[in-house]
PDB file of C-alpha atoms in Angstrom:
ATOM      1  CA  UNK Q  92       0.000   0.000   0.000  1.00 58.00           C
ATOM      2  CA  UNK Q  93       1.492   3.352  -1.241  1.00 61.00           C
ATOM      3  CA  UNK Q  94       0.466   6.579   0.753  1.00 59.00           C
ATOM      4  CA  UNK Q  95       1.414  10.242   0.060  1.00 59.00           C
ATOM      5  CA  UNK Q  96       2.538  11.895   2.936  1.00 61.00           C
ATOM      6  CA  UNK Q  97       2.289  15.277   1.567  1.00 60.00           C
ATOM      7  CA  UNK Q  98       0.105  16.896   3.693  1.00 51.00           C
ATOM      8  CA  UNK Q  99      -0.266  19.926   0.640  1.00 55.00           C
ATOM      9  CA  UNK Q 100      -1.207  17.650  -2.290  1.00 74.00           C
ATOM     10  CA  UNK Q 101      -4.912  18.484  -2.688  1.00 85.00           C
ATOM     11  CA  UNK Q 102      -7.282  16.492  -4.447  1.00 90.00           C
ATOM     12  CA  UNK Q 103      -8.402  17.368  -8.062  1.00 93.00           C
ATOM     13  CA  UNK Q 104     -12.141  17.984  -8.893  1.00 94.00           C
ATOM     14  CA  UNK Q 105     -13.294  17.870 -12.492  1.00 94.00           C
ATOM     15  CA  UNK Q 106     -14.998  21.512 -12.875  1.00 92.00           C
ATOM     16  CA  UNK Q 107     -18.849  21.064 -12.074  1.00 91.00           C
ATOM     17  CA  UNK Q 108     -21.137  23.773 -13.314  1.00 89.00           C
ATOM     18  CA  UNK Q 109     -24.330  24.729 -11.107  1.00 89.00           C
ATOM     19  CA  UNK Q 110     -27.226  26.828 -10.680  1.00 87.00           C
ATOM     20  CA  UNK Q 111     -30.044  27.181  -8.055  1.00 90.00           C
ATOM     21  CA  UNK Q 112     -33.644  25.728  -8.252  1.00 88.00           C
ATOM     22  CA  UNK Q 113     -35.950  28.506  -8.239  1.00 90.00           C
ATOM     23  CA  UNK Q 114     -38.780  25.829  -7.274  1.00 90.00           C
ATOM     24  CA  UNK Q 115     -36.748  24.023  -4.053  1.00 91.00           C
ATOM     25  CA  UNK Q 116     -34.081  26.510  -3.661  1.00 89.00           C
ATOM     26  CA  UNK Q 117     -31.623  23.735  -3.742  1.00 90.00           C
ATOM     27  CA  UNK Q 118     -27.782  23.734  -5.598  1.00 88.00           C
ATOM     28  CA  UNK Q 119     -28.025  21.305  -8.677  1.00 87.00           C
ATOM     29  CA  UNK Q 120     -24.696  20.418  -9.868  1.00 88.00           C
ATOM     30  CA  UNK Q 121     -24.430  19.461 -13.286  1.00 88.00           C
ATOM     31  CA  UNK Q 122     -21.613  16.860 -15.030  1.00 88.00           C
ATOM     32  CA  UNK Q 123     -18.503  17.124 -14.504  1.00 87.00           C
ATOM     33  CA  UNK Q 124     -16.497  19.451 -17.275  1.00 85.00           C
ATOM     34  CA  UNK Q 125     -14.487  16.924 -19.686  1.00 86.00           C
ATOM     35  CA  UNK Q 126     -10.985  19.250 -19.388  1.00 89.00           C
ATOM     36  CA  UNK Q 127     -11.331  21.325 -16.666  1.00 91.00           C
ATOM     37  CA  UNK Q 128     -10.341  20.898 -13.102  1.00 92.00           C
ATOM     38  CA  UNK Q 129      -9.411  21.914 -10.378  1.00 94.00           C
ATOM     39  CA  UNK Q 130      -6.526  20.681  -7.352  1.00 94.00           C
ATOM     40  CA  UNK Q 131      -8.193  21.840  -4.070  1.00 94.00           C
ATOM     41  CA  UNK Q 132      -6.718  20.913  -0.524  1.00 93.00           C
ATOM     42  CA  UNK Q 133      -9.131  20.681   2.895  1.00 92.00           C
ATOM     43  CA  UNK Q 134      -9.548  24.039   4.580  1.00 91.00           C
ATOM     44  CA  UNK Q 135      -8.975  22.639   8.306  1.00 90.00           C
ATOM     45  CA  UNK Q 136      -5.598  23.283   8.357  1.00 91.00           C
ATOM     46  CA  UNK Q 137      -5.429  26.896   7.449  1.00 91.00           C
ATOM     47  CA  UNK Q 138      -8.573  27.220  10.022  1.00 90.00           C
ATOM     48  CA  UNK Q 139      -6.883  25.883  12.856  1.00 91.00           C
ATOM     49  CA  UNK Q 140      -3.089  27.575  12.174  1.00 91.00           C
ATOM     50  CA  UNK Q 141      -5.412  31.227  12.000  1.00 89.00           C
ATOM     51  CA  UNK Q 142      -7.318  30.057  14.660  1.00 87.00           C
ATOM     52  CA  UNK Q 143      -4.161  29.319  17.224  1.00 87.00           C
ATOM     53  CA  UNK Q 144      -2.854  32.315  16.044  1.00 88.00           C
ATOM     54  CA  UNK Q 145      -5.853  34.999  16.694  1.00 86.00           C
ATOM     55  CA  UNK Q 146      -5.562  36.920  19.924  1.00 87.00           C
ATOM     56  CA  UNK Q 147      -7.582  35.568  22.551  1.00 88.00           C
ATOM     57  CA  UNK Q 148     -10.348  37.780  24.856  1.00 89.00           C
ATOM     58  CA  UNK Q 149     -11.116  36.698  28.126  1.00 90.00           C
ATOM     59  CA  UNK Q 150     -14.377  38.333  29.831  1.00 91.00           C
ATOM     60  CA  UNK Q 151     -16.538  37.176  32.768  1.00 91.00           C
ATOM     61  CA  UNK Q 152     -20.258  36.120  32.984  1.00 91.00           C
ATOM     62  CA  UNK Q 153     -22.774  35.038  35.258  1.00 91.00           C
ATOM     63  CA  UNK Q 154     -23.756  31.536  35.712  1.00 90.00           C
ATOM     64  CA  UNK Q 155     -27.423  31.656  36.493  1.00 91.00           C
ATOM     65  CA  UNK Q 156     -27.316  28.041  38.174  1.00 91.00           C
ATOM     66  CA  UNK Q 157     -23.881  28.738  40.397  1.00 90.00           C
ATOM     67  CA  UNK Q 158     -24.676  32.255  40.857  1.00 89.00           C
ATOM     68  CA  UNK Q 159     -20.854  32.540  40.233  1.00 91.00           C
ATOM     69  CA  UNK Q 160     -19.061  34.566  37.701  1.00 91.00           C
ATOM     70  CA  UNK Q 161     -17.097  32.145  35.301  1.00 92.00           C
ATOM     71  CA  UNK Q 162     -14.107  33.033  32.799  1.00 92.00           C
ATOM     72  CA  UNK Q 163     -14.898  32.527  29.133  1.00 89.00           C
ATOM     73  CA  UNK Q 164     -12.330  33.002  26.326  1.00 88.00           C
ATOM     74  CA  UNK Q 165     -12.639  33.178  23.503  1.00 85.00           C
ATOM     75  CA  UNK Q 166     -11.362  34.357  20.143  1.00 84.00           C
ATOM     76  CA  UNK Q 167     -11.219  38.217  19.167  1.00 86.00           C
ATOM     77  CA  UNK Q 168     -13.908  39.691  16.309  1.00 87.00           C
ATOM     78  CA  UNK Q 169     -11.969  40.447  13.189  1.00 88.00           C
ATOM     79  CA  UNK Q 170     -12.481  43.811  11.900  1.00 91.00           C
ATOM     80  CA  UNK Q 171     -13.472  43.829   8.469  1.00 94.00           C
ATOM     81  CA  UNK Q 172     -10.524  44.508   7.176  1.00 95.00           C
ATOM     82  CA  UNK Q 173      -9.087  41.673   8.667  1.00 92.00           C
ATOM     83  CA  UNK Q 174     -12.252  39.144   7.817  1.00 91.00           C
ATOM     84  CA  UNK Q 175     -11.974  39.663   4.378  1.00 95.00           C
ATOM     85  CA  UNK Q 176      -8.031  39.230   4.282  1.00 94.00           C
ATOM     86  CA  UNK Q 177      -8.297  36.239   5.695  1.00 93.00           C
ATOM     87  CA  UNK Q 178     -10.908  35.093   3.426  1.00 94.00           C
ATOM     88  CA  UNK Q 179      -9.187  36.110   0.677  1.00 95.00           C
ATOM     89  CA  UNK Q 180      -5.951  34.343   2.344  1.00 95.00           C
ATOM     90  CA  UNK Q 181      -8.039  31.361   2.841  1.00 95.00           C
ATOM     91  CA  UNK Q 182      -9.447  30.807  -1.403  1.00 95.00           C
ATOM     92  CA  UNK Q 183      -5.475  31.327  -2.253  1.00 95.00           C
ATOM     93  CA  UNK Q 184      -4.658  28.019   0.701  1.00 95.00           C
ATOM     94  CA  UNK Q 185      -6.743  26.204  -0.435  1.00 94.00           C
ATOM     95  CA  UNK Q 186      -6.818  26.272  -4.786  1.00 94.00           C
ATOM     96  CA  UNK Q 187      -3.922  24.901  -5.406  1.00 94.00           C
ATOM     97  CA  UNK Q 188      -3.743  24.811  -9.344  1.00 94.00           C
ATOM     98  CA  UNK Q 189      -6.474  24.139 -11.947  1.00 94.00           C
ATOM     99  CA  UNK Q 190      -6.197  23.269 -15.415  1.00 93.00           C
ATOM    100  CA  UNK Q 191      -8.560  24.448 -19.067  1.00 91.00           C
ATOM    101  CA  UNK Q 192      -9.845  27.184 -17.245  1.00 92.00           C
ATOM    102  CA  UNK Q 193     -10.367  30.426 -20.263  1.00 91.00           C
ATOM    103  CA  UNK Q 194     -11.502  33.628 -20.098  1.00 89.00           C
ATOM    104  CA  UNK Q 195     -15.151  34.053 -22.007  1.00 87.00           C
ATOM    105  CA  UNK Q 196     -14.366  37.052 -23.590  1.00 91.00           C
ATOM    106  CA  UNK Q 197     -10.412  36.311 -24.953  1.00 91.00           C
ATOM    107  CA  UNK Q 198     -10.500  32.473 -24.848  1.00 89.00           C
ATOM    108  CA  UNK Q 199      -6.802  32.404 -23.354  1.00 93.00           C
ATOM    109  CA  UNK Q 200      -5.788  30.328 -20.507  1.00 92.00           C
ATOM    110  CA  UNK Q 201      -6.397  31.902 -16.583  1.00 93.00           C
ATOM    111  CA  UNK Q 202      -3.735  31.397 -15.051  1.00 95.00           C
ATOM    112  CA  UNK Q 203      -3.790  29.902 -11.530  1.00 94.00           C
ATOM    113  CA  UNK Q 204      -2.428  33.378  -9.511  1.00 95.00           C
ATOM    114  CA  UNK Q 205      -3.844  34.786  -6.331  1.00 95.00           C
ATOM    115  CA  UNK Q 206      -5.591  37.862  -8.590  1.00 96.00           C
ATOM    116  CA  UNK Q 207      -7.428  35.188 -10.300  1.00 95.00           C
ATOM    117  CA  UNK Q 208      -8.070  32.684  -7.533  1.00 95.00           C
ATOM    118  CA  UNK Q 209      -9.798  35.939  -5.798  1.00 95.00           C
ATOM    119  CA  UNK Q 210     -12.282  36.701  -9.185  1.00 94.00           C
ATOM    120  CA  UNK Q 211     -13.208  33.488  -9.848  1.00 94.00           C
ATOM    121  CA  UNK Q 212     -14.413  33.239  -5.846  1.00 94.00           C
ATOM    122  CA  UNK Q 213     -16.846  36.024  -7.058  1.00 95.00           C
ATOM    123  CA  UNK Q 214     -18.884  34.477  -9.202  1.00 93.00           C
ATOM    124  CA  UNK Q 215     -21.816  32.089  -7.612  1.00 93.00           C
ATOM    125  CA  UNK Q 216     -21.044  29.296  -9.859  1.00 93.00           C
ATOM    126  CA  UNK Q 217     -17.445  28.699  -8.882  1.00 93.00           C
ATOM    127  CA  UNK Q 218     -18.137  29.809  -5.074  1.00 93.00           C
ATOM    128  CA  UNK Q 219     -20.563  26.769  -5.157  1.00 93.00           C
ATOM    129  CA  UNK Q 220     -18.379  24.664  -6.530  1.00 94.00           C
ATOM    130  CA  UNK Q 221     -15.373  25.382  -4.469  1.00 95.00           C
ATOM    131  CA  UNK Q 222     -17.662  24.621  -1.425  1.00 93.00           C
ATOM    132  CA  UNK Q 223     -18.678  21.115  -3.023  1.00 94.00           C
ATOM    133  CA  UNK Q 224     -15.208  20.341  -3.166  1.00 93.00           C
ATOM    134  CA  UNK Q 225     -14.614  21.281   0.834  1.00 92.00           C
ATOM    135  CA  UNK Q 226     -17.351  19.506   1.336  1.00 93.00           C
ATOM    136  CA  UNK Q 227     -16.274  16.438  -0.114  1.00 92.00           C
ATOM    137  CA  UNK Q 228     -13.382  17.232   1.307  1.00 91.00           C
ATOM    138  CA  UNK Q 229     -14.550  17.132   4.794  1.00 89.00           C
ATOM    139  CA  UNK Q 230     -16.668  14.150   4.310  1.00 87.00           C
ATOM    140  CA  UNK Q 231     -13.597  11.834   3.450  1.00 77.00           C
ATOM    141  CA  UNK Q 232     -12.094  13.390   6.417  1.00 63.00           C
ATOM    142  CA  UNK Q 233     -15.088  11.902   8.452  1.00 58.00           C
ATOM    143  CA  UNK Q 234     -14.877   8.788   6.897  1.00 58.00           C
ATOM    144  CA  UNK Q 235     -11.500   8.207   7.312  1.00 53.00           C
ATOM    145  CA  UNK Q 236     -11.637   9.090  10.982  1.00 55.00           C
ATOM    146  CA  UNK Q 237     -14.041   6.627  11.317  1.00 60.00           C
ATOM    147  CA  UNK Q 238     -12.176   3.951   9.757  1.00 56.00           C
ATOM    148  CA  UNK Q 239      -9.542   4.194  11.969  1.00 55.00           C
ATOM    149  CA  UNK Q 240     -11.701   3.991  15.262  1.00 60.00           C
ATOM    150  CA  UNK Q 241     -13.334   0.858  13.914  1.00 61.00           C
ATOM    151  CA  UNK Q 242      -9.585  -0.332  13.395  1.00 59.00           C
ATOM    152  CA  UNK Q 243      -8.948   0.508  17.210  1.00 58.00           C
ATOM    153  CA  UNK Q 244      -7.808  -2.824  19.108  1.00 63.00           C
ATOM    154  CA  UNK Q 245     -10.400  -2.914  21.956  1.00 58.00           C
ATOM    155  CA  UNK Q 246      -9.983  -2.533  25.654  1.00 53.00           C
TER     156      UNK Q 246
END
């Protein structure tokens, strides 16, 4: 059994056009693109690094049952500013490369660069997609996870 270790590989997603249904309100994906894809890794990693890395806020409340004040923490609000850089931050972690993507109007090749990454993220149809993909993502995360706690020698 061969495994990559390579935590930054990314899977690749063949490029899945969508729209919404105006009756259900539901995401219909429809097939898969024949050329293009797309190499996307899992977002957990970048969430937890930010995450360990945001300064924490400590404040006290009331705990109706005690009657005691108890210390919470937890993590800062981002202003703006700083919520959209790190979304921005997090669409360039996470798209790793795609391939036959072309501009409508020219027909030449996008090329994979943060400026693009960021303009594709705008448009609903590739936002949707990019969230099937963490998604998927995610899921054989969970699956995994659970593979390897059935696997567990008992006791």
């Amino acid at each position: 059994m061969f495994f990559n270790l390579e935590a930054a590989a990314g899977e690749w997603f063949p490029f899945m056009g969508s729209h919404i249904d105006p009756d259900t309100g539901k995401t219909i994906f429809e097939d898969p693109a024949p050329d293009a894809r797309v190499q996307v890794r899992p977002i957990a990693p970048f969430i937890e690094e930010r995450t360990a890395k945001r300064k924490r806020v400590a404040e006290f409340v009331l705990n109706p049952t005690t009657r005691a004040m108890e210390r919470l923490t937890h993590p800062a609000d981002l202003t703006p500013e700083e919520a959209r850089a790190e979304r921005d931050d997090l669409i360039d972690y996470t798209i790793l490369a795609w391939e036959n993507f072309k501009d409508s109007r020219t027909g030449e090749v996008i090329e994979c660069t943060r400026e693009n990454k960021l303009k594709l993220a705008q448009l609903p149809v590739f936002d949707r997609f990019i969230g099937r993909c963490w998604q998927l993502l995610a899921d054989s995360a969970g699956q995994v996870r659970e593979q390897e706690e059935k696997n567990l020698p008992a006791g």
